[in-house]
Amino acid sequence: MMRTKAALFVGALMMLPTTGQADPYDMVVLQGLDKVTARVSRLEAPVGEFIRFGTLEIVARTCDKRPPTETPESAAFLDITESKPGDPPTEVFRGWMFASSPALNPMEHPVYDVWVLDCKNMASNSEESSSSVGSE
């Protein structure tokens, strides 16, 4: 099973066009689903900092996005651990997630789903929020 996933992952990477270089960003935009409550949450995780989603601790190690002139793709390398009271933390997911193909390398967890939506810079986030206030 794991070997099949690895082969699919490598095959998908080989199909991606390599004409351009992805640009690094300092924040990853995630979406999380609590399967018990059916609540969907939008999460913003600064690269290198831990955020919590339920019992999960998520840290984005890097977030890359292709320039607008290339085929759209955002990808993030995530470390996700679960910390339950009274239990030692356990690693749930470590690897790359791709916004255009969330099923390519999904996190497998009985209660939570997490997937990448986009990459952005913190500076552009503050500019967007200040410009949107005047336009409402």
mmCIF file of C-alpha atoms in Angstrom:
data_model
loop_
_atom_site.group_PDB
_atom_site.id
_atom_site.type_symbol
_atom_site.label_atom_id
_atom_site.label_comp_id
_atom_site.label_asym_id
_atom_site.label_seq_id
_atom_site.Cartn_x
_atom_site.Cartn_y
_atom_site.Cartn_z
ATOM 1 C CA MET A 1 0.000 0.000 0.000
ATOM 2 C CA MET A 2 2.726 2.450 1.007
ATOM 3 C CA ARG A 3 4.831 1.499 -2.023
ATOM 4 C CA THR A 4 1.842 2.133 -4.318
ATOM 5 C CA LYS A 5 1.291 5.582 -2.773
ATOM 6 C CA ALA A 6 4.968 6.415 -3.216
ATOM 7 C CA ALA A 7 4.876 5.338 -6.861
ATOM 8 C CA LEU A 8 1.771 7.459 -7.505
ATOM 9 C CA PHE A 9 3.371 10.437 -5.756
ATOM 10 C CA VAL A 10 6.587 10.190 -7.804
ATOM 11 C CA GLY A 11 4.579 9.711 -10.994
ATOM 12 C CA ALA A 12 2.488 12.798 -10.296
ATOM 13 C CA LEU A 13 5.597 14.851 -9.590
ATOM 14 C CA MET A 14 7.116 13.764 -12.881
ATOM 15 C CA MET A 15 4.000 14.936 -14.762
ATOM 16 C CA LEU A 16 4.228 18.462 -13.354
ATOM 17 C CA PRO A 17 5.748 20.947 -15.795
ATOM 18 C CA THR A 18 9.236 22.040 -14.787
ATOM 19 C CA THR A 19 9.494 25.229 -16.821
ATOM 20 C CA GLY A 20 9.403 27.565 -13.822
ATOM 21 C CA GLN A 21 10.547 27.780 -10.257
ATOM 22 C CA ALA A 22 8.090 27.964 -7.357
ATOM 23 C CA ASP A 23 8.390 31.027 -5.125
ATOM 24 C CA PRO A 24 8.623 30.584 -1.339
ATOM 25 C CA TYR A 25 5.924 32.202 0.821
ATOM 26 C CA ASP A 26 5.815 32.759 4.579
ATOM 27 C CA MET A 27 2.265 31.580 5.314
ATOM 28 C CA VAL A 28 0.202 28.548 4.344
ATOM 29 C CA VAL A 29 -3.585 28.680 4.142
ATOM 30 C CA LEU A 30 -5.150 25.398 5.249
ATOM 31 C CA GLN A 31 -8.643 24.057 5.563
ATOM 32 C CA GLY A 32 -9.519 21.677 8.352
ATOM 33 C CA LEU A 33 -12.523 19.438 8.829
ATOM 34 C CA ASP A 34 -13.656 18.041 12.170
ATOM 35 C CA LYS A 35 -15.462 14.882 11.043
ATOM 36 C CA VAL A 36 -17.345 14.538 14.329
ATOM 37 C CA THR A 37 -18.972 17.980 14.294
ATOM 38 C CA ALA A 38 -18.789 18.509 10.498
ATOM 39 C CA ARG A 39 -17.233 21.917 11.196
ATOM 40 C CA VAL A 40 -14.917 23.292 8.505
ATOM 41 C CA SER A 41 -12.261 25.791 9.578
ATOM 42 C CA ARG A 42 -9.916 27.984 7.570
ATOM 43 C CA LEU A 43 -6.474 28.071 9.170
ATOM 44 C CA GLU A 44 -3.507 30.339 8.486
ATOM 45 C CA ALA A 45 -0.158 28.974 9.627
ATOM 46 C CA PRO A 46 2.991 31.104 9.512
ATOM 47 C CA VAL A 47 5.913 29.009 8.266
ATOM 48 C CA GLY A 48 7.906 27.662 11.203
ATOM 49 C CA GLU A 49 5.240 28.328 13.858
ATOM 50 C CA PHE A 50 2.870 25.847 15.512
ATOM 51 C CA ILE A 51 -0.891 26.257 15.263
ATOM 52 C CA ARG A 52 -3.564 24.080 16.879
ATOM 53 C CA PHE A 53 -6.595 22.500 15.306
ATOM 54 C CA GLY A 54 -8.456 20.378 17.824
ATOM 55 C CA THR A 55 -5.901 17.942 19.246
ATOM 56 C CA LEU A 56 -3.579 18.481 16.265
ATOM 57 C CA GLU A 57 -0.458 20.641 16.303
ATOM 58 C CA ILE A 58 0.481 21.760 12.806
ATOM 59 C CA VAL A 59 3.723 23.378 11.701
ATOM 60 C CA ALA A 60 4.395 24.352 8.100
ATOM 61 C CA ARG A 61 8.065 23.925 7.253
ATOM 62 C CA THR A 62 7.799 25.572 3.844
ATOM 63 C CA CYS A 63 5.139 26.811 1.424
ATOM 64 C CA ASP A 64 5.857 27.239 -2.282
ATOM 65 C CA LYS A 65 3.650 28.650 -5.013
ATOM 66 C CA ARG A 66 4.233 28.919 -8.726
ATOM 67 C CA PRO A 67 4.215 32.373 -10.308
ATOM 68 C CA PRO A 68 1.026 33.493 -12.093
ATOM 69 C CA THR A 69 2.603 32.838 -15.507
ATOM 70 C CA GLU A 70 2.902 29.096 -14.724
ATOM 71 C CA THR A 71 0.340 26.336 -14.129
ATOM 72 C CA PRO A 72 -1.251 27.133 -10.731
ATOM 73 C CA GLU A 73 0.120 25.075 -7.837
ATOM 74 C CA SER A 74 0.658 25.650 -4.138
ATOM 75 C CA ALA A 75 2.492 23.070 -2.071
ATOM 76 C CA ALA A 76 3.431 22.960 1.599
ATOM 77 C CA PHE A 77 5.606 20.636 3.651
ATOM 78 C CA LEU A 78 3.738 19.993 6.909
ATOM 79 C CA ASP A 79 4.497 18.279 10.209
ATOM 80 C CA ILE A 80 1.306 17.328 12.067
ATOM 81 C CA THR A 81 1.292 15.709 15.504
ATOM 82 C CA GLU A 82 -1.570 14.794 17.787
ATOM 83 C CA SER A 83 -1.358 15.764 21.452
ATOM 84 C CA LYS A 84 -3.986 14.219 23.692
ATOM 85 C CA PRO A 85 -3.979 14.904 27.443
ATOM 86 C CA GLY A 86 -2.165 12.124 29.293
ATOM 87 C CA ASP A 87 -0.655 10.631 26.108
ATOM 88 C CA PRO A 88 2.704 11.388 24.479
ATOM 89 C CA PRO A 89 2.480 13.326 21.185
ATOM 90 C CA THR A 90 2.247 11.084 18.116
ATOM 91 C CA GLU A 91 3.193 11.986 14.559
ATOM 92 C CA VAL A 92 0.126 11.923 12.317
ATOM 93 C CA PHE A 93 1.539 13.325 9.070
ATOM 94 C CA ARG A 94 4.858 14.507 7.690
ATOM 95 C CA GLY A 95 5.217 15.402 4.033
ATOM 96 C CA TRP A 96 4.132 17.519 1.107
ATOM 97 C CA MET A 97 0.524 18.457 0.431
ATOM 98 C CA PHE A 98 -0.545 19.939 -2.888
ATOM 99 C CA ALA A 99 -3.485 22.337 -3.243
ATOM 100 C CA SER A 100 -4.448 21.066 -6.699
ATOM 101 C CA SER A 101 -4.340 17.391 -5.634
ATOM 102 C CA PRO A 102 -5.362 16.994 -1.981
ATOM 103 C CA ALA A 103 -5.870 13.242 -2.387
ATOM 104 C CA LEU A 104 -2.330 12.706 -3.691
ATOM 105 C CA ASN A 105 -0.767 12.623 -0.222
ATOM 106 C CA PRO A 106 -3.573 13.000 2.349
ATOM 107 C CA MET A 107 -3.371 12.990 6.112
ATOM 108 C CA GLU A 108 -5.132 9.865 7.372
ATOM 109 C CA HIS A 109 -6.857 10.514 10.693
ATOM 110 C CA PRO A 110 -10.168 9.217 12.088
ATOM 111 C CA VAL A 111 -11.376 12.612 13.370
ATOM 112 C CA TYR A 112 -9.661 15.366 11.341
ATOM 113 C CA ASP A 113 -8.873 16.200 7.725
ATOM 114 C CA VAL A 114 -6.406 18.946 6.836
ATOM 115 C CA TRP A 115 -5.497 20.120 3.340
ATOM 116 C CA VAL A 116 -3.631 23.006 1.683
ATOM 117 C CA LEU A 117 -5.569 25.782 -0.028
ATOM 118 C CA ASP A 118 -2.910 28.386 -0.845
ATOM 119 C CA CYS A 119 0.373 30.062 0.063
ATOM 120 C CA LYS A 120 0.674 33.769 0.758
ATOM 121 C CA ASN A 121 2.906 36.345 2.381
ATOM 122 C CA MET A 122 2.034 37.991 5.680
ATOM 123 C CA ALA A 123 2.731 41.463 4.225
ATOM 124 C CA SER A 124 0.185 40.957 1.427
ATOM 125 C CA ASN A 125 -2.352 39.705 4.019
ATOM 126 C CA SER A 126 -2.245 43.000 5.950
ATOM 127 C CA GLU A 127 -2.480 45.011 2.720
ATOM 128 C CA GLU A 128 -5.526 42.995 1.568
ATOM 129 C CA SER A 129 -7.357 43.452 4.855
ATOM 130 C CA SER A 130 -6.722 47.208 4.950
ATOM 131 C CA SER A 131 -7.850 47.661 1.340
ATOM 132 C CA SER A 132 -10.974 45.551 1.816
ATOM 133 C CA VAL A 133 -12.151 47.735 4.727
ATOM 134 C CA GLY A 134 -12.549 50.766 2.448
ATOM 135 C CA SER A 135 -14.307 48.819 -0.275
ATOM 136 C CA GLU A 136 -17.177 47.556 1.879
#
